Short mmCIF file of C-alpha atoms in Angstrom, two decimals:
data_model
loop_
_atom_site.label_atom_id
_atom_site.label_comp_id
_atom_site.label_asym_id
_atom_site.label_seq_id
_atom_site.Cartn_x
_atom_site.Cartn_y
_atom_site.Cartn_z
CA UNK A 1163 -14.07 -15.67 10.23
CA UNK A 1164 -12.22 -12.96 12.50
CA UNK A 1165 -10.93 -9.63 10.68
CA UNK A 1166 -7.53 -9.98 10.26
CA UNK A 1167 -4.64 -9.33 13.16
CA UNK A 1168 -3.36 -5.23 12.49
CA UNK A 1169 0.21 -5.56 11.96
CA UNK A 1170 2.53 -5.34 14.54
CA UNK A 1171 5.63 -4.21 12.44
CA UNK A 1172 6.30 -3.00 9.78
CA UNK A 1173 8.70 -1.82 7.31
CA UNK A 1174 8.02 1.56 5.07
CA UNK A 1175 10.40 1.85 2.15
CA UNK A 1176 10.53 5.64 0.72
CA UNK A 1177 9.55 8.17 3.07
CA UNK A 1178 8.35 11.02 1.06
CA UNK A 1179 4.44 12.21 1.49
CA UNK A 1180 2.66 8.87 0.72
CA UNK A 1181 5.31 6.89 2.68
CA UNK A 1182 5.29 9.44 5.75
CA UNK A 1183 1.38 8.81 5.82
CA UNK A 1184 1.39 5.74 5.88
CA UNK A 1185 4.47 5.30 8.57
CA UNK A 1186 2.16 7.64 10.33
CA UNK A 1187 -1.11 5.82 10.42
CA UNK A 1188 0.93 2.84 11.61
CA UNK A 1189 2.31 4.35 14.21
CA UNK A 1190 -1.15 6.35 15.66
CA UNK A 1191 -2.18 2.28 15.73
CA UNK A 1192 0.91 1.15 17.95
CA UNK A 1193 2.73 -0.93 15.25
CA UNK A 1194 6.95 -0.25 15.44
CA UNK A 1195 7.71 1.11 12.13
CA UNK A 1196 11.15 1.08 10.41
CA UNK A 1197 11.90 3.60 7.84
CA UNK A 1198 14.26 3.22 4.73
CA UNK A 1199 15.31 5.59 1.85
CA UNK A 1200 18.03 6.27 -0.66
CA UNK A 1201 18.51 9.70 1.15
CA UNK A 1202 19.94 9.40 5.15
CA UNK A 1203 18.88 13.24 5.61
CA UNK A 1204 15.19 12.24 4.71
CA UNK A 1205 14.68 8.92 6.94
CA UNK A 1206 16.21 11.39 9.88
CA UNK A 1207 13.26 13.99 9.09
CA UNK A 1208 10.78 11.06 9.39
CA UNK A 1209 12.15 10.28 12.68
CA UNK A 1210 12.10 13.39 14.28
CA UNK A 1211 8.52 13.83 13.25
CA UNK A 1212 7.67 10.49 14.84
CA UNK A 1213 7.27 8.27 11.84
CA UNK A 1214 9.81 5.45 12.91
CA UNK A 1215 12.77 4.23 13.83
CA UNK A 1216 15.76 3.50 11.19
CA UNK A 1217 15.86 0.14 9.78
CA UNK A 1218 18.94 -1.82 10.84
CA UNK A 1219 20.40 -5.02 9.35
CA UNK A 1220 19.09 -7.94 11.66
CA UNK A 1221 15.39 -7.15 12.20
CA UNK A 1222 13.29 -9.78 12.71
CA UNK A 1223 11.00 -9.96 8.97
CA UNK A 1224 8.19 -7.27 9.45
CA UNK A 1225 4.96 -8.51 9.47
CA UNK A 1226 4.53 -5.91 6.02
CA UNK A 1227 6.44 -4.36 3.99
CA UNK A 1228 5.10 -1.26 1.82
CA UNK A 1229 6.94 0.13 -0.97
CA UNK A 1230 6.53 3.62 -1.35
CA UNK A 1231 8.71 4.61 -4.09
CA UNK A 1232 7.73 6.06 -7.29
CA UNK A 1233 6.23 3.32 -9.77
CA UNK A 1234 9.10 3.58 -12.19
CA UNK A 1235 11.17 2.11 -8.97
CA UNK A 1236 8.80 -0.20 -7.63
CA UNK A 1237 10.08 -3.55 -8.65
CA UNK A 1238 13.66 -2.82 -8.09
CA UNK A 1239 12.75 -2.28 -4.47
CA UNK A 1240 10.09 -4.87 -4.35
CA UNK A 1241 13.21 -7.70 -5.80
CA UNK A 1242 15.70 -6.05 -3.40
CA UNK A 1243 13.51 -6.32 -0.33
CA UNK A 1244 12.34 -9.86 -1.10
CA UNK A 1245 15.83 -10.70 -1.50
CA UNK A 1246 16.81 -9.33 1.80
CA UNK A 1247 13.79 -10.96 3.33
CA UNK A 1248 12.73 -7.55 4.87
CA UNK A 1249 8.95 -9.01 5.42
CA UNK A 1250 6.25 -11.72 5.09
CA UNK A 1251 3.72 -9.62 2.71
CA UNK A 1252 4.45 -7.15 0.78
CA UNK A 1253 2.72 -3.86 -0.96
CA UNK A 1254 3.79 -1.10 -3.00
CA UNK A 1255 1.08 2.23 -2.78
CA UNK A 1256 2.70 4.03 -5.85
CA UNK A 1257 -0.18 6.66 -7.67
CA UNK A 1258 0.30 5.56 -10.73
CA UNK A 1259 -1.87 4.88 -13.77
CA UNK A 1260 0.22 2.47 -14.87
CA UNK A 1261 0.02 -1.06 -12.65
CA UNK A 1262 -0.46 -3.52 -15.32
CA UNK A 1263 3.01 -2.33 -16.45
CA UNK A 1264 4.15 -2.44 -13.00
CA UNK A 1265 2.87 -6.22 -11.87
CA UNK A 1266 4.31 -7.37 -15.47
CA UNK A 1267 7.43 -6.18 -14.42
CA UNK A 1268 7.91 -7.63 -11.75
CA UNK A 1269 6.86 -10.64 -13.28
CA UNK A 1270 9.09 -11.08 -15.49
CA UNK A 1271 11.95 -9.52 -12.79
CA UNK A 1272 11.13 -12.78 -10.81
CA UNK A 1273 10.03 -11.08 -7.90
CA UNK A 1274 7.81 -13.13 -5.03
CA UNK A 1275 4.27 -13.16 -6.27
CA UNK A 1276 2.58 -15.06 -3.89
CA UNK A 1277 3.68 -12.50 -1.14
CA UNK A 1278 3.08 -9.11 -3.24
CA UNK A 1279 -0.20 -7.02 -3.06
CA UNK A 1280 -0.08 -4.31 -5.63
CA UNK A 1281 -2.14 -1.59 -3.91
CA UNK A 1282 -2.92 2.68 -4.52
CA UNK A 1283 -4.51 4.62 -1.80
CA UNK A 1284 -6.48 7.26 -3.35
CA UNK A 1285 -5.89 10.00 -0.63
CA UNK A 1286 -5.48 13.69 -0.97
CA UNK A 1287 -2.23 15.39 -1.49
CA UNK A 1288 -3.03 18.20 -0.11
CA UNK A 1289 -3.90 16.48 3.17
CA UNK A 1290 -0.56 15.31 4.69
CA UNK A 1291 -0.22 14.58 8.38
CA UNK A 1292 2.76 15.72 10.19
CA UNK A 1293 2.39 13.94 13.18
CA UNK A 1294 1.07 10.34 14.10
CA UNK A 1295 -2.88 9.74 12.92
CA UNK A 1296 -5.51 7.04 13.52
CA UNK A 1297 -8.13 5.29 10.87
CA UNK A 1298 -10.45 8.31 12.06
CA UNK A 1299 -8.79 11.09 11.22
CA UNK A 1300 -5.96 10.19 9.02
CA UNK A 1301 -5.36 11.08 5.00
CA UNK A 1302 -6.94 7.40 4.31
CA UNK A 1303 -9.92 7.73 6.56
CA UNK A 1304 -13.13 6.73 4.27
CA UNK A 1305 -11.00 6.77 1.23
CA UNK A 1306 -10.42 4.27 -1.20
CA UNK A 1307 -7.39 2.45 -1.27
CA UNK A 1308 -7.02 0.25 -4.35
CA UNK A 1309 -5.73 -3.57 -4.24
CA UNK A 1310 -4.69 -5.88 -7.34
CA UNK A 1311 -3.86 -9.48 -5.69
CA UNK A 1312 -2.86 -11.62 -7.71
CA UNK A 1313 -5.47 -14.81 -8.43
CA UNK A 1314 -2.92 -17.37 -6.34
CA UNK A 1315 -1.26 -14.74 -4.05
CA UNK A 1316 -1.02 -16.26 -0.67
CA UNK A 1317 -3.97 -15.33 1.22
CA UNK A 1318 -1.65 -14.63 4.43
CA UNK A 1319 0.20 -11.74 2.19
CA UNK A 1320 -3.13 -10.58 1.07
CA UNK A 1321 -4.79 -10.59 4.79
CA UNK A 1322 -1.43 -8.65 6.24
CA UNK A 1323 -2.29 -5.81 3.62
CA UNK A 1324 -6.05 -6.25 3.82
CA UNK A 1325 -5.38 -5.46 7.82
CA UNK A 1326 -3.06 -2.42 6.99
CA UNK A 1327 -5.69 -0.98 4.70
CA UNK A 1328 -8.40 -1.74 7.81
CA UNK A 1329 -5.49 0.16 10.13
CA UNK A 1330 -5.63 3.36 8.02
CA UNK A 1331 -9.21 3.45 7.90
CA UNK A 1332 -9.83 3.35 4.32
CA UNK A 1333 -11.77 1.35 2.30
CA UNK A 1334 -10.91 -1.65 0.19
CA UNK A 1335 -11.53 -1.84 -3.52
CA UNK A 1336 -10.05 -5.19 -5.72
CA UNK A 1337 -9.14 -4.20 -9.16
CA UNK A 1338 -7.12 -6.00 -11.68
CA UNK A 1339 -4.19 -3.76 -12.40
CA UNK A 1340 -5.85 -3.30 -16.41
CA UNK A 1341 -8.76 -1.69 -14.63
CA UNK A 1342 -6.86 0.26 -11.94
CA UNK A 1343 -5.60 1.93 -14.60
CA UNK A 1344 -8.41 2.79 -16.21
CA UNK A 1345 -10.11 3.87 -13.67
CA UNK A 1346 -7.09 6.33 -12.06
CA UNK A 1347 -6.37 7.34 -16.01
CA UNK A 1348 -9.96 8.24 -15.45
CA UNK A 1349 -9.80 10.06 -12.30
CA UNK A 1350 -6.80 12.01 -13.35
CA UNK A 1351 -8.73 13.64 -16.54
CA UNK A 1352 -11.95 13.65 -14.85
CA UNK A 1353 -11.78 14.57 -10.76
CA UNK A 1354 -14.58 12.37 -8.88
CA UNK A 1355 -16.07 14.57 -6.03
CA UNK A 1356 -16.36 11.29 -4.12
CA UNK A 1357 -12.69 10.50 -3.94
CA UNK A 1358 -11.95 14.36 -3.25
CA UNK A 1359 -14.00 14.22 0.12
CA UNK A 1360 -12.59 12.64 3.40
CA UNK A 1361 -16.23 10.78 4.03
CA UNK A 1362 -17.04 10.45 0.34
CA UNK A 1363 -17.21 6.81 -2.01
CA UNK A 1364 -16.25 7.79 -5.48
CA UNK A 1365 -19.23 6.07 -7.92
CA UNK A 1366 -18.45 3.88 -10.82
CA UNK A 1367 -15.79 1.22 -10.73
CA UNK A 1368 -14.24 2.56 -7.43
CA UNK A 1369 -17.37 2.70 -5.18
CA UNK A 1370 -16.33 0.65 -2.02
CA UNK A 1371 -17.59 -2.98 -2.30
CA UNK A 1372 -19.73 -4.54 -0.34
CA UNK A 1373 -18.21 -6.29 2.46
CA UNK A 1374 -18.47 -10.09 2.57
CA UNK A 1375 -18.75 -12.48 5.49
CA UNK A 1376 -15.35 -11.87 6.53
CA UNK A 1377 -15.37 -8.04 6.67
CA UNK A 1378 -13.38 -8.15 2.79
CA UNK A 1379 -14.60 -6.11 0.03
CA UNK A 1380 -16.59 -8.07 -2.81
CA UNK A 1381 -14.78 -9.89 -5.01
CA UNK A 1382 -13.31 -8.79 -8.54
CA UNK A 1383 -11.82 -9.80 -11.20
CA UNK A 1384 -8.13 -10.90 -10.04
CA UNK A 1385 -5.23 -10.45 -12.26
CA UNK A 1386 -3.51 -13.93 -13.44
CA UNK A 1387 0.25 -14.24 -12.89
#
């Protein structure tokens, strides 16, 4: 099986630091990248430091859409987006240590399942780009970046955000969201050395898995909708 197609376009909702890196690993790869926030004066930043363009009503879907709010806005944007049809897959990257409240949420919200990829990048704070990056020296390059699928999500939503992941340069890890939080909870009390270094693979529950034949990480446990 071939490794999925890198998206083309894309739409990044919230462009403060985890949105901005992300809009900017995108665009070191070549994909057009439309930017959306609440504030007007903060989507203009992103644009003069080569992040994007401005989204505007009438753009074809994007291939991906990635929600980069904080987690206690998530679904809102995630329903609103889906609503608008903004995209064909969807992702949110909020650091949170709280996903199984988030994917029940939207749930019971009534947001698209099939087409949402919960998802954390575990990058660096301190290590922001200001500029375009690519997968090898970007704020995701070797990291791990955290998916929860859900068991019946359409495998075309989950290959758009497995390819985006692929784009950044980071490394895949499926989690249900009950043990993403565990694990982050466990991160946040306890720093992991691995997840700290740019080349590093955290041990324990978040050590990359091994790829499969078709260049995914192993399998996990899936969350149920």
């Amino acid at each position: 099986m071939t490794s999925p197609t890198a998206p083309r376009t894309a739409t990044v909702i919230g462009c403060g630091t985890r949105g901005l890196a992300v809009a900017f690993a995108l665009r070191g790869a070549g994909a057009q990248v439309q930017l959306l926030d609440r504030d007007p004066r903060v989507v203009a930043r992103a644009q003069e430091l080569g992040a994007g363009s401005l989204w505007l009503p009438g753009l074809p879907a994007a291939d991906v859409v990635v929600v980069a709010t904080p987690a206690a806005t998530v679904v809102d944007v995630l329903y609103e987006a889906q609503a608008r049809g903004l995209g064909r897959a969807y992702t949110d990257i909020a650091a949170t240590d709280t996903k199984e409240a988030v994917a029940a949420e939207a749930r019971l919200r009534g947001c698209d399942l099939l087409g949402y990829v919960p998802g954390n990048p575990l990058i660096d704070p301190g290590h922001v780009p200001h500029r375009p990056t690519t997968a090898a020296n970007g704020p995701f390059t070797g990291r791990i970046w955290i998916l929860c699928p859900y068991q019946d999500a359409d495998p075309t939503a989950t290959a758009a955000v497995d390819a985006l992941v692929r784009l950044c340069g980071a490394h895949r890890r499926d989690l249900t969201p009950a043990q993403h939080d565990r694990a982050v909870a466990a991160l946040t009390h306890t720093p992991t050395p691995g997840v700290a270094a740019p080349a590093g693979c955290p041990s324990g529950p978040l050590r990359p898995a091994r790829s499969g034949p078709d260049g995914r990480a192993g399998t996990a446990e899936q969350p149920r909708r």
